[in-house]
Amino acid sequence: MFRLADADRERIRGGSFFGLSLLIVAAIMSHGHESGCVKAEMLAINDDDHQHARLVKYYRRMGFEKVLEVGNNGLSDLPHLLVWGGAGTRMNCNPQQFLRRWASLLKKSNKGSQ
């Protein structure tokens, strides 16, 4: 049976609370920033109250800010429900601020992979 060494396991996880998801979001934010995007929007879907609370907390720690609760506002939510496909918490983040906030951790994890 093949097993990873502890150092390799840590590198794959990203060495932080966010793991691989931080790297994926950083790539998306970098592309957005290079394309002139000044606001990233997302929806923390509310399929289950407990999981929704965890998602909102996770994304807030990552740098997103709450904008709007989608799904309990009657017809005024219809455009949001059509765009996002469900109820939840709309959140925004500035790509440049995101990259600035996480640059040192991303650089550190890159050094560990070389």
Tab-separated table of N, CA and C in Angstrom:
chain	number	residue	atom	x	y	z
A	1	MET	N	0.836	-1.182	0.000
A	1	MET	CA	0.000	0.000	0.000
A	1	MET	C	0.882	1.247	0.000
A	2	PHE	N	0.534	2.223	-0.818
A	2	PHE	CA	1.289	3.469	-0.934
A	2	PHE	C	0.779	4.488	0.079
A	3	ARG	N	1.680	5.106	0.823
A	3	ARG	CA	1.313	6.138	1.796
A	3	ARG	C	2.154	7.383	1.560
A	4	LEU	N	1.540	8.525	1.739
A	4	LEU	CA	2.248	9.790	1.617
A	4	LEU	C	2.966	10.117	2.915
A	5	ALA	N	4.130	10.718	2.791
A	5	ALA	CA	4.832	11.220	3.969
A	5	ALA	C	4.062	12.396	4.525
A	6	ASP	N	4.234	12.688	5.808
A	6	ASP	CA	3.510	13.796	6.445
A	6	ASP	C	3.727	15.120	5.716
A	7	ALA	N	4.960	15.387	5.286
A	7	ALA	CA	5.258	16.647	4.600
A	7	ALA	C	4.489	16.737	3.279
A	8	ASP	N	4.394	15.620	2.554
A	8	ASP	CA	3.658	15.620	1.291
A	8	ASP	C	2.168	15.805	1.528
A	9	ARG	N	1.651	15.172	2.558
A	9	ARG	CA	0.233	15.324	2.888
A	9	ARG	C	-0.083	16.774	3.219
A	10	GLU	N	0.807	17.415	3.981
A	10	GLU	CA	0.616	18.820	4.364
A	10	GLU	C	0.655	19.716	3.129
A	11	ARG	N	1.568	19.430	2.197
A	11	ARG	CA	1.686	20.238	0.994
A	11	ARG	C	0.429	20.097	0.130
A	12	ILE	N	-0.102	18.902	0.014
A	12	ILE	CA	-1.314	18.683	-0.774
A	12	ILE	C	-2.487	19.422	-0.154
A	13	ARG	N	-2.579	19.408	1.172
A	13	ARG	CA	-3.670	20.114	1.844
A	13	ARG	C	-3.481	21.616	1.774
A	14	GLY	N	-2.292	22.087	1.438
A	14	GLY	CA	-2.057	23.516	1.308
A	14	GLY	C	-1.450	24.115	2.561
A	15	GLY	N	-1.325	23.349	3.623
A	15	GLY	CA	-0.677	23.828	4.825
A	15	GLY	C	-1.459	24.879	5.579
A	16	SER	N	-2.735	25.016	5.297
A	16	SER	CA	-3.545	26.002	5.990
A	16	SER	C	-4.945	25.460	6.188
A	17	PHE	N	-5.739	26.227	6.910
A	17	PHE	CA	-7.139	25.862	7.162
A	17	PHE	C	-7.901	25.692	5.849
A	18	PHE	N	-7.550	26.475	4.833
A	18	PHE	CA	-8.297	26.488	3.580
A	18	PHE	C	-7.855	25.417	2.594
A	19	GLY	N	-6.630	24.916	2.748
A	19	GLY	CA	-6.161	23.854	1.880
A	19	GLY	C	-6.177	24.228	0.404
A	20	LEU	N	-6.540	23.268	-0.415
A	20	LEU	CA	-6.524	23.438	-1.861
A	20	LEU	C	-7.515	24.501	-2.334
A	21	SER	N	-8.597	24.691	-1.615
A	21	SER	CA	-9.600	25.675	-2.048
A	21	SER	C	-9.012	27.082	-2.108
A	22	LEU	N	-8.079	27.415	-1.230
A	22	LEU	CA	-7.443	28.738	-1.273
A	22	LEU	C	-6.687	28.909	-2.582
A	23	LEU	N	-5.988	27.880	-3.009
A	23	LEU	CA	-5.239	27.949	-4.259
A	23	LEU	C	-6.178	28.119	-5.451
A	24	ILE	N	-7.287	27.402	-5.452
A	24	ILE	CA	-8.258	27.500	-6.548
A	24	ILE	C	-8.887	28.892	-6.586
A	25	VAL	N	-9.321	29.392	-5.420
A	25	VAL	CA	-9.930	30.726	-5.372
A	25	VAL	C	-8.898	31.791	-5.748
A	26	ALA	N	-7.647	31.623	-5.331
A	26	ALA	CA	-6.599	32.590	-5.680
A	26	ALA	C	-6.386	32.628	-7.195
A	27	ALA	N	-6.427	31.466	-7.846
A	27	ALA	CA	-6.279	31.439	-9.305
A	27	ALA	C	-7.438	32.166	-9.978
A	28	ILE	N	-8.640	31.941	-9.478
A	28	ILE	CA	-9.821	32.615	-10.030
A	28	ILE	C	-9.734	34.122	-9.803
A	29	MET	N	-9.346	34.512	-8.582
A	29	MET	CA	-9.234	35.940	-8.260
A	29	MET	C	-8.135	36.598	-9.080
A	30	SER	N	-7.035	35.900	-9.299
A	30	SER	CA	-5.939	36.438	-10.099
A	30	SER	C	-6.397	36.669	-11.534
A	31	HIS	N	-7.103	35.701	-12.091
A	31	HIS	CA	-7.633	35.864	-13.449
A	31	HIS	C	-8.613	37.039	-13.503
A	32	GLY	N	-9.490	37.135	-12.511
A	32	GLY	CA	-10.437	38.248	-12.462
A	32	GLY	C	-9.739	39.586	-12.362
A	33	HIS	N	-8.743	39.661	-11.498
A	33	HIS	CA	-7.999	40.914	-11.318
A	33	HIS	C	-7.295	41.316	-12.607
A	34	GLU	N	-6.645	40.349	-13.271
A	34	GLU	CA	-5.947	40.637	-14.527
A	34	GLU	C	-6.924	41.051	-15.631
A	35	SER	N	-8.175	40.621	-15.525
A	35	SER	CA	-9.195	40.958	-16.520
A	35	SER	C	-9.929	42.256	-16.191
A	36	GLY	N	-9.535	42.906	-15.088
A	36	GLY	CA	-10.141	44.175	-14.718
A	36	GLY	C	-11.335	44.072	-13.781
A	37	CYS	N	-11.591	42.898	-13.261
A	37	CYS	CA	-12.712	42.697	-12.335
A	37	CYS	C	-12.396	43.355	-10.992
A	38	VAL	N	-13.351	44.087	-10.450
A	38	VAL	CA	-13.151	44.730	-9.150
A	38	VAL	C	-14.066	44.144	-8.076
A	39	LYS	N	-14.948	43.199	-8.475
A	39	LYS	CA	-15.846	42.591	-7.498
A	39	LYS	C	-16.147	41.151	-7.896
A	40	ALA	N	-15.872	40.234	-6.974
A	40	ALA	CA	-16.249	38.834	-7.167
A	40	ALA	C	-17.510	38.591	-6.348
A	41	GLU	N	-18.494	37.938	-6.957
A	41	GLU	CA	-19.763	37.653	-6.289
A	41	GLU	C	-19.955	36.154	-6.181
A	42	MET	N	-20.546	35.704	-5.085
A	42	MET	CA	-20.852	34.287	-4.921
A	42	MET	C	-22.062	34.118	-4.026
A	43	LEU	N	-22.596	32.915	-4.008
A	43	LEU	CA	-23.723	32.587	-3.146
A	43	LEU	C	-23.339	31.417	-2.271
A	44	ALA	N	-23.421	31.616	-0.956
A	44	ALA	CA	-23.280	30.495	-0.009
A	44	ALA	C	-24.664	29.866	0.069
A	45	ILE	N	-24.839	28.767	-0.631
A	45	ILE	CA	-26.151	28.142	-0.786
A	45	ILE	C	-26.695	27.680	0.562
A	46	ASN	N	-27.999	27.777	0.724
A	46	ASN	CA	-28.631	27.386	1.983
A	46	ASN	C	-29.493	26.138	1.774
A	47	ASP	N	-28.836	24.997	1.672
A	47	ASP	CA	-29.546	23.727	1.568
A	47	ASP	C	-29.902	23.185	2.946
A	48	ASP	N	-29.071	23.527	3.928
A	48	ASP	CA	-29.225	23.049	5.299
A	48	ASP	C	-28.700	24.150	6.216
A	49	ASP	N	-29.422	24.484	7.264
A	49	ASP	CA	-29.038	25.609	8.133
A	49	ASP	C	-27.636	25.466	8.710
A	50	HIS	N	-27.310	24.270	9.191
A	50	HIS	CA	-25.991	24.057	9.807
A	50	HIS	C	-24.876	24.222	8.768
A	51	GLN	N	-25.039	23.582	7.615
A	51	GLN	CA	-24.018	23.676	6.569
A	51	GLN	C	-23.920	25.092	6.025
A	52	HIS	N	-25.037	25.783	5.912
A	52	HIS	CA	-25.037	27.167	5.432
A	52	HIS	C	-24.237	28.066	6.371
A	53	ALA	N	-24.453	27.905	7.664
A	53	ALA	CA	-23.699	28.704	8.646
A	53	ALA	C	-22.203	28.435	8.519
A	54	ARG	N	-21.833	27.193	8.287
A	54	ARG	CA	-20.414	26.844	8.118
A	54	ARG	C	-19.842	27.475	6.849
A	55	LEU	N	-20.625	27.447	5.761
A	55	LEU	CA	-20.164	28.056	4.509
A	55	LEU	C	-19.952	29.561	4.660
A	56	VAL	N	-20.910	30.237	5.275
A	56	VAL	CA	-20.799	31.686	5.452
A	56	VAL	C	-19.564	32.012	6.302
A	57	LYS	N	-19.367	31.274	7.367
A	57	LYS	CA	-18.196	31.503	8.227
A	57	LYS	C	-16.901	31.254	7.445
A	58	TYR	N	-16.868	30.197	6.683
A	58	TYR	CA	-15.694	29.841	5.883
A	58	TYR	C	-15.355	30.945	4.889
A	59	TYR	N	-16.362	31.398	4.137
A	59	TYR	CA	-16.116	32.433	3.133
A	59	TYR	C	-15.792	33.784	3.757
A	60	ARG	N	-16.360	34.079	4.913
A	60	ARG	CA	-16.006	35.335	5.603
A	60	ARG	C	-14.551	35.295	6.031
A	61	ARG	N	-14.106	34.146	6.537
A	61	ARG	CA	-12.697	34.015	6.920
A	61	ARG	C	-11.787	34.166	5.708
A	62	MET	N	-12.282	33.773	4.549
A	62	MET	CA	-11.504	33.877	3.326
A	62	MET	C	-11.452	35.322	2.821
A	63	GLY	N	-12.405	36.171	3.253
A	63	GLY	CA	-12.382	37.580	2.859
A	63	GLY	C	-13.645	38.083	2.195
A	64	PHE	N	-14.633	37.222	2.035
A	64	PHE	CA	-15.894	37.655	1.439
A	64	PHE	C	-16.750	38.355	2.490
A	65	GLU	N	-17.584	39.293	2.037
A	65	GLU	CA	-18.482	40.021	2.932
A	65	GLU	C	-19.926	39.730	2.551
A	66	LYS	N	-20.777	39.617	3.568
A	66	LYS	CA	-22.205	39.406	3.328
A	66	LYS	C	-22.801	40.623	2.634
A	67	VAL	N	-23.662	40.369	1.643
A	67	VAL	CA	-24.328	41.444	0.923
A	67	VAL	C	-25.836	41.357	1.114
A	68	LEU	N	-26.380	40.144	1.002
A	68	LEU	CA	-27.825	40.010	0.922
A	68	LEU	C	-28.236	38.563	1.199
A	69	GLU	N	-29.344	38.404	1.904
A	69	GLU	CA	-29.951	37.083	2.077
A	69	GLU	C	-30.937	36.884	0.933
A	70	VAL	N	-30.746	35.851	0.155
A	70	VAL	CA	-31.586	35.568	-1.005
A	70	VAL	C	-32.552	34.444	-0.659
A	71	GLY	N	-33.835	34.660	-0.956
A	71	GLY	CA	-34.798	33.582	-0.807
A	71	GLY	C	-35.969	33.858	0.103
A	72	ASN	N	-35.904	34.904	0.924
A	72	ASN	CA	-36.995	35.193	1.859
A	72	ASN	C	-37.668	36.534	1.594
A	73	ASN	N	-37.408	37.119	0.437
A	73	ASN	CA	-37.893	38.469	0.164
A	73	ASN	C	-38.960	38.527	-0.932
A	74	GLY	N	-39.665	37.434	-1.145
A	74	GLY	CA	-40.755	37.421	-2.119
A	74	GLY	C	-40.287	37.628	-3.541
A	75	LEU	N	-41.071	38.369	-4.311
A	75	LEU	CA	-40.776	38.584	-5.723
A	75	LEU	C	-39.496	39.373	-5.968
A	76	SER	N	-39.075	40.173	-4.999
A	76	SER	CA	-37.844	40.945	-5.198
A	76	SER	C	-36.612	40.029	-5.284
A	77	ASP	N	-36.746	38.799	-4.807
A	77	ASP	CA	-35.642	37.839	-4.898
A	77	ASP	C	-35.633	37.054	-6.206
A	78	LEU	N	-36.672	37.174	-6.999
A	78	LEU	CA	-36.781	36.378	-8.221
A	78	LEU	C	-35.552	36.495	-9.130
A	79	PRO	N	-35.047	37.706	-9.414
A	79	PRO	CA	-33.842	37.788	-10.251
A	79	PRO	C	-32.648	37.052	-9.639
A	80	HIS	N	-32.463	37.190	-8.331
A	80	HIS	CA	-31.349	36.510	-7.666
A	80	HIS	C	-31.521	34.999	-7.734
A	81	LEU	N	-32.739	34.520	-7.499
A	81	LEU	CA	-32.996	33.084	-7.540
A	81	LEU	C	-32.753	32.527	-8.938
A	82	LEU	N	-33.080	33.298	-9.963
A	82	LEU	CA	-32.842	32.852	-11.333
A	82	LEU	C	-31.348	32.809	-11.659
A	83	VAL	N	-30.622	33.811	-11.205
A	83	VAL	CA	-29.183	33.867	-11.483
A	83	VAL	C	-28.427	32.809	-10.689
A	84	TRP	N	-28.718	32.709	-9.391
A	84	TRP	CA	-27.937	31.846	-8.510
A	84	TRP	C	-28.494	30.437	-8.378
A	85	GLY	N	-29.754	30.239	-8.719
A	85	GLY	CA	-30.312	28.893	-8.700
A	85	GLY	C	-30.749	28.391	-7.344
A	86	GLY	N	-30.810	29.264	-6.351
A	86	GLY	CA	-31.252	28.829	-5.033
A	86	GLY	C	-31.156	29.939	-4.014
A	87	ALA	N	-31.579	29.616	-2.794
A	87	ALA	CA	-31.548	30.573	-1.685
A	87	ALA	C	-30.219	30.464	-0.950
A	88	GLY	N	-29.837	31.555	-0.313
A	88	GLY	CA	-28.594	31.559	0.458
A	88	GLY	C	-28.146	32.966	0.772
A	89	THR	N	-26.877	33.118	1.047
A	89	THR	CA	-26.288	34.410	1.378
A	89	THR	C	-25.388	34.861	0.243
A	90	ARG	N	-25.736	35.999	-0.383
A	90	ARG	CA	-24.881	36.583	-1.413
A	90	ARG	C	-23.703	37.242	-0.757
A	91	MET	N	-22.507	36.999	-1.295
A	91	MET	CA	-21.284	37.528	-0.716
A	91	MET	C	-20.393	38.103	-1.822
A	92	ASN	N	-19.652	39.150	-1.481
A	92	ASN	CA	-18.732	39.806	-2.418
A	92	ASN	C	-17.322	39.836	-1.857
A	93	CYS	N	-16.369	39.969	-2.769
A	93	CYS	CA	-14.974	40.131	-2.375
A	93	CYS	C	-14.252	40.896	-3.482
A	94	ASN	N	-13.327	41.758	-3.114
A	94	ASN	CA	-12.499	42.476	-4.068
A	94	ASN	C	-11.296	41.585	-4.398
A	95	PRO	N	-11.095	41.201	-5.671
A	95	PRO	CA	-9.999	40.303	-6.022
A	95	PRO	C	-8.619	40.819	-5.617
A	96	GLN	N	-8.371	42.111	-5.805
A	96	GLN	CA	-7.065	42.662	-5.449
A	96	GLN	C	-6.824	42.572	-3.941
A	97	GLN	N	-7.829	42.907	-3.150
A	97	GLN	CA	-7.688	42.807	-1.697
A	97	GLN	C	-7.511	41.353	-1.263
A	98	PHE	N	-8.238	40.446	-1.902
A	98	PHE	CA	-8.101	39.023	-1.595
A	98	PHE	C	-6.661	38.574	-1.834
A	99	LEU	N	-6.113	38.895	-2.998
A	99	LEU	CA	-4.750	38.468	-3.338
A	99	LEU	C	-3.723	39.090	-2.401
A	100	ARG	N	-3.923	40.347	-2.041
A	100	ARG	CA	-3.012	41.005	-1.108
A	100	ARG	C	-3.056	40.317	0.268
A	101	ARG	N	-4.269	39.975	0.694
A	101	ARG	CA	-4.459	39.353	2.006
A	101	ARG	C	-3.775	37.993	2.104
A	102	TRP	N	-3.834	37.201	1.044
A	102	TRP	CA	-3.349	35.826	1.089
A	102	TRP	C	-2.010	35.625	0.397
A	103	ALA	N	-1.377	36.669	-0.108
A	103	ALA	CA	-0.133	36.531	-0.876
A	103	ALA	C	0.965	35.830	-0.095
A	104	SER	N	1.157	36.200	1.155
A	104	SER	CA	2.269	35.603	1.909
A	104	SER	C	2.060	34.109	2.121
A	105	LEU	N	0.842	33.681	2.408
A	105	LEU	CA	0.575	32.253	2.599
A	105	LEU	C	0.723	31.496	1.280
A	106	LEU	N	0.275	32.087	0.188
A	106	LEU	CA	0.410	31.441	-1.116
A	106	LEU	C	1.875	31.302	-1.510
A	107	LYS	N	2.661	32.343	-1.254
A	107	LYS	CA	4.092	32.275	-1.544
A	107	LYS	C	4.774	31.222	-0.688
A	108	LYS	N	4.388	31.170	0.582
A	108	LYS	CA	4.973	30.194	1.501
A	108	LYS	C	4.654	28.764	1.053
A	109	SER	N	3.428	28.506	0.642
A	109	SER	CA	3.064	27.151	0.226
A	109	SER	C	3.748	26.810	-1.100
A	110	ASN	N	4.019	27.815	-1.949
A	110	ASN	CA	4.720	27.570	-3.203
A	110	ASN	C	6.172	27.207	-2.942
A	111	LYS	N	6.807	27.856	-1.980
A	111	LYS	CA	8.189	27.540	-1.637
A	111	LYS	C	8.316	26.111	-1.126
A	112	GLY	N	7.298	25.658	-0.382
A	112	GLY	CA	7.323	24.300	0.162
A	112	GLY	C	7.184	23.230	-0.901
A	113	SER	N	6.673	23.584	-2.069
A	113	SER	CA	6.471	22.589	-3.117
A	113	SER	C	7.677	22.472	-4.045
A	114	GLN	N	8.660	23.340	-3.874
A	114	GLN	CA	9.834	23.310	-4.778
A	114	GLN	C	10.925	22.448	-4.224
